[in-house]
CSV table of C-alpha atoms in Angstrom, one decimal:
chain,number,residue,atom,x,y,z
A,1,MET,CA,-8.3,22.1,-15.5
A,2,SER,CA,-5.0,23.7,-16.2
A,3,GLU,CA,-1.9,21.7,-15.2
A,4,SER,CA,0.6,22.9,-12.8
A,5,LYS,CA,4.3,22.2,-13.1
A,6,VAL,CA,5.3,20.4,-9.7
A,7,SER,CA,9.4,20.8,-9.2
A,8,GLY,CA,11.0,19.2,-6.5
A,9,ASN,CA,14.7,19.4,-5.3
A,10,GLU,CA,17.3,18.1,-7.6
A,11,PRO,CA,18.7,15.2,-6.4
A,12,ASN,CA,21.9,15.7,-4.5
A,13,GLU,CA,24.9,13.6,-4.5
A,14,LYS,CA,24.2,9.9,-3.4
A,15,LYS,CA,25.4,9.2,0.1
A,16,PRO,CA,27.0,5.9,1.0
A,17,THR,CA,25.1,3.7,3.5
A,18,ASP,CA,26.3,1.1,5.8
A,19,VAL,CA,22.5,-0.5,5.9
A,20,LYS,CA,23.0,-4.2,4.4
A,21,ILE,CA,19.9,-5.2,2.6
A,22,MET,CA,18.5,-8.1,0.9
A,23,ASP,CA,20.0,-7.9,-2.9
A,24,ARG,CA,18.3,-9.7,-5.9
A,25,ARG,CA,20.4,-12.9,-5.0
A,26,GLY,CA,18.4,-13.2,-1.7
A,27,SER,CA,21.6,-13.0,0.4
A,28,ILE,CA,20.9,-10.8,3.7
A,29,ASN,CA,22.3,-9.2,6.7
A,30,SER,CA,20.7,-10.6,9.8
A,31,SER,CA,20.9,-7.4,11.7
A,32,ASN,CA,18.3,-6.2,9.6
A,33,THR,CA,15.5,-8.5,11.1
A,34,ILE,CA,12.7,-6.4,12.4
A,35,GLY,CA,10.9,-9.1,14.4
A,36,ASP,CA,7.5,-8.5,15.7
A,37,GLY,CA,7.7,-5.1,16.6
A,38,ILE,CA,8.5,-1.9,14.5
A,39,SER,CA,11.5,-0.6,16.6
A,40,LYS,CA,13.6,-3.6,17.2
A,41,PRO,CA,17.0,-2.4,18.2
A,42,SER,CA,18.8,-4.5,15.8
A,43,PHE,CA,17.3,-2.3,12.8
A,44,ASN,CA,18.5,1.2,12.6
A,45,TRP,CA,15.8,3.5,10.8
A,46,SER,CA,18.1,6.4,10.8
A,47,GLN,CA,20.2,4.5,8.6
A,48,LEU,CA,17.2,3.8,6.5
A,49,ARG,CA,16.8,7.6,6.1
A,50,LYS,CA,20.3,8.1,5.0
A,51,LYS,CA,19.7,6.4,1.9
A,52,SER,CA,17.6,9.1,0.3
A,53,PHE,CA,18.9,12.0,-1.4
A,54,SER,CA,15.4,14.1,-2.0
A,55,LYS,CA,13.6,15.6,0.7
A,56,ILE,CA,10.0,14.8,0.0
A,57,ARG,CA,8.4,14.2,3.2
A,58,LEU,CA,5.1,13.8,4.9
A,59,ILE,CA,5.1,15.8,8.2
A,60,LYS,CA,2.4,18.4,8.5
A,61,GLY,CA,-0.4,19.9,6.5
A,62,LYS,CA,-3.9,19.5,5.1
A,63,PHE,CA,-4.5,15.8,4.0
A,64,LEU,CA,-6.6,14.2,1.7
A,65,VAL,CA,-6.0,10.3,2.4
A,66,ILE,CA,-7.9,7.8,0.2
A,67,VAL,CA,-7.9,4.0,1.3
A,68,THR,CA,-9.4,1.2,-0.8
A,69,GLY,CA,-10.2,-2.2,0.6
A,70,ALA,CA,-10.8,-0.1,3.9
A,71,GLY,CA,-13.6,-2.6,5.3
A,72,HIS,CA,-11.0,-5.4,6.2
A,73,GLY,CA,-7.6,-6.6,6.8
A,74,LEU,CA,-4.9,-4.6,6.3
A,75,GLY,CA,-7.1,-1.6,4.7
A,76,ARG,CA,-9.1,-1.4,8.1
A,77,SER,CA,-5.7,-0.9,10.0
A,78,ILE,CA,-4.3,1.6,7.6
A,79,ALA,CA,-7.5,3.7,7.5
A,80,GLY,CA,-7.9,3.5,11.4
A,81,LEU,CA,-4.5,4.7,12.1
A,82,ALA,CA,-4.5,7.5,9.7
A,83,PHE,CA,-5.2,10.6,11.8
A,84,GLN,CA,-4.8,9.1,15.1
A,85,ASP,CA,-2.4,10.4,17.7
A,86,GLN,CA,0.3,7.7,17.0
A,87,GLY,CA,-0.8,7.3,13.5
A,88,ILE,CA,0.5,7.8,9.9
A,89,PHE,CA,-0.6,11.6,9.8
A,90,ALA,CA,-0.9,12.7,13.3
A,91,GLN,CA,0.3,16.1,12.6
A,92,ALA,CA,-2.4,16.7,9.9
A,93,PHE,CA,-4.3,20.2,10.1
A,94,SER,CA,-7.9,20.8,10.6
A,95,GLY,CA,-9.9,20.1,7.4
A,96,SER,CA,-8.1,17.3,6.6
A,97,LYS,CA,-10.1,14.1,5.2
A,98,VAL,CA,-10.1,10.4,5.0
A,99,ILE,CA,-12.0,8.6,2.5
A,100,MET,CA,-12.7,4.8,3.1
A,101,VAL,CA,-13.6,2.6,0.0
A,102,ASP,CA,-14.9,-0.8,0.2
A,103,LYS,CA,-17.7,-2.8,-1.5
A,104,ASP,CA,-19.2,-3.6,2.1
A,105,MET,CA,-21.0,-0.6,3.9
A,106,ASP,CA,-21.6,-2.6,7.1
A,107,ALA,CA,-17.5,-3.3,7.2
A,108,LEU,CA,-16.9,0.1,6.3
A,109,ASN,CA,-19.2,1.3,9.5
A,110,GLU,CA,-17.1,-0.9,11.7
A,111,THR,CA,-14.0,0.4,10.5
A,112,SER,CA,-15.2,4.0,11.2
A,113,GLY,CA,-16.5,3.4,14.6
A,114,LYS,CA,-18.3,5.9,16.7
A,115,LYS,CA,-15.3,6.5,18.9
A,116,MET,CA,-13.1,7.1,15.5
A,117,ARG,CA,-15.5,9.5,14.5
A,118,GLN,CA,-15.6,11.4,17.6
A,119,PHE,CA,-11.9,11.7,18.0
A,120,LEU,CA,-11.4,12.9,14.3
A,121,LYS,CA,-14.5,15.3,14.6
A,122,HIS,CA,-12.8,16.9,17.6
A,123,ARG,CA,-9.8,17.5,15.3
A,124,LYS,CA,-12.1,18.6,12.6
A,125,ILE,CA,-11.1,15.9,10.3
A,126,ASP,CA,-14.0,14.5,8.1
A,127,VAL,CA,-14.3,10.7,7.4
A,128,VAL,CA,-16.4,9.7,4.3
A,129,LEU,CA,-17.5,6.2,3.6
A,130,GLU,CA,-17.9,4.9,0.1
A,131,CYS,CA,-19.6,1.9,-0.7
A,132,ILE,CA,-18.1,0.9,-4.1
A,133,ASP,CA,-17.4,-2.3,-5.8
A,134,LEU,CA,-14.3,-1.4,-7.8
A,135,MET,CA,-14.9,-4.2,-10.2
A,136,ASN,CA,-17.3,-2.0,-11.7
A,137,LEU,CA,-15.6,0.5,-13.8
A,138,THR,CA,-18.7,2.9,-14.4
A,139,ASP,CA,-19.1,3.2,-10.5
A,140,THR,CA,-15.3,3.8,-10.2
A,141,LYS,CA,-15.5,6.7,-12.9
A,142,ASN,CA,-18.5,8.1,-10.6
A,143,PHE,CA,-16.4,8.0,-7.6
A,144,LEU,CA,-13.7,9.8,-9.4
A,145,ASN,CA,-16.0,12.5,-10.7
A,146,ASP,CA,-17.5,12.8,-7.0
A,147,LEU,CA,-13.7,13.2,-5.7
A,148,VAL,CA,-13.4,16.4,-7.8
A,149,ALA,CA,-17.1,18.0,-7.2
A,150,LYS,CA,-16.8,17.2,-3.3
A,151,ASN,CA,-13.3,18.2,-2.4
A,152,ASP,CA,-11.4,21.5,-2.8
A,153,GLN,CA,-7.9,21.9,-4.6
A,154,ASP,CA,-6.3,23.3,-1.3
A,155,TYR,CA,-5.1,19.9,0.0
A,156,GLU,CA,-1.2,20.1,0.7
A,157,HIS,CA,-0.9,16.4,0.4
A,158,ILE,CA,-2.7,13.6,-1.3
A,159,VAL,CA,-2.3,10.4,0.0
A,160,PHE,CA,-3.8,7.0,-2.0
A,161,VAL,CA,-3.6,3.4,-0.4
A,162,ASN,CA,-4.1,1.1,-3.2
A,163,ASN,CA,-5.0,-1.8,-1.1
A,164,THR,CA,-7.6,-3.8,-3.1
A,165,SER,CA,-6.3,-7.2,-3.8
A,166,THR,CA,-8.2,-10.5,-4.2
A,167,LEU,CA,-6.9,-14.2,-4.9
A,168,GLY,CA,-9.2,-15.2,-7.4
A,169,ASN,CA,-10.1,-18.9,-8.4
A,170,ILE,CA,-7.5,-20.9,-6.2
A,171,SER,CA,-9.1,-24.4,-6.9
A,172,GLN,CA,-8.0,-24.4,-10.3
A,173,THR,CA,-4.3,-24.2,-12.3
A,174,LEU,CA,-4.1,-21.5,-15.0
A,175,MET,CA,-4.7,-24.1,-17.8
A,176,GLU,CA,-7.8,-25.5,-15.9
A,177,ASN,CA,-9.4,-22.1,-15.7
A,178,GLU,CA,-11.6,-21.7,-18.9
A,179,ASN,CA,-14.2,-19.1,-17.6
A,180,LEU,CA,-13.3,-16.0,-19.5
A,181,GLU,CA,-16.1,-14.1,-17.6
A,182,GLU,CA,-14.4,-14.6,-14.5
A,183,LEU,CA,-11.1,-13.7,-15.9
A,184,GLU,CA,-11.9,-10.4,-17.2
A,185,ASP,CA,-13.7,-9.7,-13.7
A,186,TYR,CA,-10.5,-10.6,-12.0
A,187,TRP,CA,-8.4,-8.4,-14.3
A,188,ARG,CA,-10.8,-5.6,-14.2
A,189,LEU,CA,-10.8,-5.1,-10.3
A,190,ASN,CA,-7.1,-6.3,-9.6
A,191,ILE,CA,-5.3,-4.4,-12.3
A,192,THR,CA,-7.5,-2.1,-14.6
A,193,SER,CA,-9.2,-0.6,-11.7
A,194,ARG,CA,-6.2,-0.1,-9.5
A,195,ILE,CA,-4.3,1.5,-12.3
A,196,TYR,CA,-6.9,3.9,-13.5
A,197,LEU,CA,-7.6,4.9,-9.9
A,198,THR,CA,-3.8,5.6,-9.4
A,199,THR,CA,-3.2,7.5,-12.7
A,200,GLN,CA,-6.7,9.3,-12.3
A,201,ILE,CA,-6.5,10.5,-8.9
A,202,CYS,CA,-3.0,11.8,-9.2
A,203,LYS,CA,-4.2,13.8,-12.2
A,204,LEU,CA,-7.1,15.3,-10.4
A,205,PHE,CA,-5.3,17.1,-8.0
A,206,PRO,CA,-2.2,18.9,-9.7
A,207,PHE,CA,-1.6,21.3,-7.1
A,208,SER,CA,-0.9,18.9,-4.3
A,209,LYS,CA,2.1,16.6,-3.4
A,210,LYS,CA,1.2,13.1,-4.0
A,211,THR,CA,2.1,9.9,-2.5
A,212,VAL,CA,0.9,6.4,-3.5
A,213,VAL,CA,1.2,3.5,-1.5
A,214,HIS,CA,0.6,0.0,-3.4
A,215,THR,CA,0.1,-3.0,-1.0
A,216,ALA,CA,1.1,-6.6,-2.1
A,217,ARG,CA,0.5,-9.8,0.1
A,218,THR,CA,3.4,-12.0,0.5
A,219,GLU,CA,1.9,-15.1,-0.2
A,220,SER,CA,1.3,-13.8,-3.8
A,221,THR,CA,5.0,-12.7,-4.5
A,222,THR,CA,6.2,-16.1,-5.1
A,223,ALA,CA,5.0,-18.2,-8.1
A,224,SER,CA,2.9,-21.0,-6.8
A,225,GLU,CA,0.6,-23.6,-8.3
A,226,TYR,CA,-3.1,-22.6,-8.2
A,227,MET,CA,-2.4,-18.9,-7.3
A,228,GLY,CA,-1.5,-17.9,-10.9
A,229,LEU,CA,-4.0,-14.9,-11.0
A,230,SER,CA,-2.6,-13.5,-7.8
A,231,ASN,CA,0.8,-14.0,-8.9
A,232,ILE,CA,0.4,-12.5,-12.2
A,233,ALA,CA,-1.8,-9.5,-10.8
A,234,THR,CA,1.1,-9.0,-8.1
A,235,SER,CA,3.6,-9.0,-10.7
A,236,ALA,CA,2.1,-6.6,-13.2
A,237,PHE,CA,1.3,-4.0,-10.6
A,238,ASP,CA,4.7,-4.0,-9.2
A,239,MET,CA,6.0,-3.0,-12.8
A,240,PHE,CA,3.4,-0.6,-13.3
A,241,GLY,CA,4.4,1.2,-9.9
A,242,GLN,CA,7.9,1.4,-11.2
A,243,THR,CA,7.0,2.6,-14.6
A,244,PHE,CA,4.6,5.0,-12.8
A,245,ALA,CA,7.3,6.3,-10.5
A,246,LYS,CA,9.8,6.9,-13.6
A,247,GLU,CA,7.2,8.9,-15.6
A,248,ASN,CA,6.3,11.0,-12.6
A,249,PRO,CA,9.2,11.8,-10.5
A,250,THR,CA,7.9,14.1,-8.1
A,251,ILE,CA,5.1,11.5,-6.8
A,252,ARG,CA,6.1,9.5,-3.9
A,253,VAL,CA,5.4,5.8,-4.6
A,254,LEU,CA,5.8,3.0,-1.8
A,255,TYR,CA,5.2,-0.7,-2.7
A,256,PHE,CA,4.7,-2.3,0.5
A,257,THR,CA,4.6,-6.3,1.4
A,258,PRO,CA,4.1,-7.2,4.9
A,259,ASN,CA,4.5,-10.6,6.5
A,260,LEU,CA,2.1,-13.2,6.2
A,261,LEU,CA,-1.1,-11.8,7.8
A,262,ASP,CA,-3.8,-13.1,10.1
A,263,THR,CA,-6.7,-12.4,7.7
A,264,LYS,CA,-9.4,-14.2,6.3
A,265,ARG,CA,-7.4,-14.5,2.9
A,266,CYS,CA,-4.9,-16.9,4.7
A,267,ARG,CA,-7.5,-19.1,5.8
A,268,LYS,CA,-9.1,-19.0,2.7
A,269,ILE,CA,-6.0,-20.3,0.9
A,270,VAL,CA,-5.8,-23.3,3.4
A,271,GLU,CA,-9.5,-24.3,3.1
A,272,GLU,CA,-9.8,-23.8,-0.6
A,273,CYS,CA,-6.0,-24.2,-2.5
A,274,PRO,CA,-5.2,-27.8,-3.5
A,275,ASN,CA,-1.3,-26.6,-3.0
A,276,LYS,CA,-0.5,-29.0,-0.2
A,277,ASP,CA,2.8,-27.3,0.5
A,278,LEU,CA,1.6,-24.0,0.7
A,279,CYS,CA,-1.4,-24.6,2.7
A,280,GLU,CA,0.9,-26.6,5.3
A,281,SER,CA,3.2,-23.7,5.4
A,282,ILE,CA,0.4,-21.4,6.2
A,283,GLN,CA,-1.2,-23.4,8.6
A,284,GLN,CA,2.1,-24.2,10.4
A,285,SER,CA,2.2,-20.2,10.7
A,286,ILE,CA,-1.4,-20.2,11.9
A,287,ASP,CA,-0.8,-22.9,14.6
A,288,GLN,CA,2.4,-21.4,15.9
A,289,GLY,CA,1.0,-18.0,15.9
A,290,THR,CA,3.4,-16.4,13.9
A,291,LEU,CA,1.2,-14.6,11.5
A,292,GLU,CA,1.4,-10.9,11.8
A,293,THR,CA,-1.7,-8.9,12.8
A,294,PRO,CA,-2.8,-6.3,10.0
A,295,LEU,CA,-2.5,-3.4,12.9
A,296,ASP,CA,1.1,-4.5,13.5
A,297,ALA,CA,1.9,-4.1,9.4
A,298,ALA,CA,0.1,-0.9,9.3
A,299,LYS,CA,2.1,0.5,12.2
A,300,LYS,CA,5.2,-0.5,10.3
A,301,MET,CA,4.0,1.0,7.0
A,302,SER,CA,3.2,4.1,9.2
A,303,ARG,CA,6.7,4.5,10.2
A,304,ILE,CA,8.1,4.2,7.1
A,305,LEU,CA,6.0,6.9,5.5
A,306,GLU,CA,6.8,9.1,8.5
A,307,GLU,CA,10.8,8.4,8.7
A,308,TYR,CA,11.9,7.9,4.8
A,309,GLU,CA,12.6,10.6,2.8
A,310,PHE,CA,11.7,9.4,-0.6
A,311,THR,CA,13.8,9.9,-3.7
A,312,GLN,CA,12.2,11.3,-6.9
A,313,GLY,CA,11.7,9.0,-9.5
A,314,GLU,CA,12.0,5.8,-7.4
A,315,VAL,CA,9.6,3.2,-5.9
A,316,LEU,CA,10.6,2.5,-2.2
A,317,ARG,CA,9.7,-1.1,-2.3
A,318,ILE,CA,9.8,-2.5,1.3
A,319,ASN,CA,9.1,-6.4,1.6
A,320,LEU,CA,8.8,-7.7,5.3
A,321,LYS,CA,8.7,-11.4,4.5
A,322,ASN,CA,10.4,-13.6,7.1
A,323,ASN,CA,10.7,-10.4,9.2
A,324,ASN,CA,13.6,-9.1,7.0
A,325,ILE,CA,13.5,-5.8,5.6
A,326,GLU,CA,14.1,-5.7,1.8
A,327,ILE,CA,14.9,-2.3,0.0
A,328,LYS,CA,14.6,-2.1,-3.7
A,329,ASN,CA,15.0,1.3,-5.6
A,330,ASN,CA,14.7,2.2,-9.2
A,331,ASN,CA,17.7,4.5,-9.2
A,332,ILE,CA,19.9,2.7,-6.3
A,333,GLU,CA,21.5,-0.4,-6.4
A,334,ASN,CA,21.7,-2.0,-3.2
A,335,ASP,CA,24.0,-5.1,-2.7
A,336,SER,CA,25.2,-6.6,0.7
């Protein structure tokens, strides 16, 4: 396969912005709070757009969208929103396609649904369900081979939502966990497979504009007892994204961390994790009804992809923890 040289606009001079954001010390401007909705007046999305100085945007065209972990939670909501009228790629041309990946076929069928299929069929957008255990690297390679064989090279946009993430063993500390096979399986799914999919999918479509979305979970972004595997995987993948963006400046990279989500994952932590403080904190959020729904999180991510003009060579890192928006870029330092 011949390689194409994809050239973007050279970055213009950086423009100052009035947006105050969370800096590395954790100080914030309270006017940035988003709250439960995505359009809270106290947060000015147009100011967020001013931060960019490279016009790499998703608006119209023929899209190939691939979502892993599409059978449950955040992945299901992202996949379900993809080509809806108010969704992420509402203006996608006919011939676009969404590929949903999960190891649970029943869950994938629930995600796609009859109404969704009928709606997308009317728009001439294909829905493909791929039942794959991404822990199995042979199956992962076969999926990539099929991706080339079954898809043309005429997609204007490739969007890969890398959403696979598991907790691992949360009943033992890192010192207590001596099961080498279990550790290897965890790294294979949460690091090796995710990195391999990202690099290979981008490589397989050299003529398309590419966007990679890496999702994280807020409960895994802070070091906590018994959450070691998830903490390590989250940190490692964050650094991978930054390096990947530096090495591939024409690829848009979004690192998206929603608020604490109302999913089985949170309830599993409460039921199985011996970390009393963490469990009590999550249980309090459950009792107070303050957990964010995966659909609300997907809508926020949708708006970010639609509104924000990414800068070449940077990772746009959006962290919605505690209903504050935190923006950290590779090439732009933002201090409050």
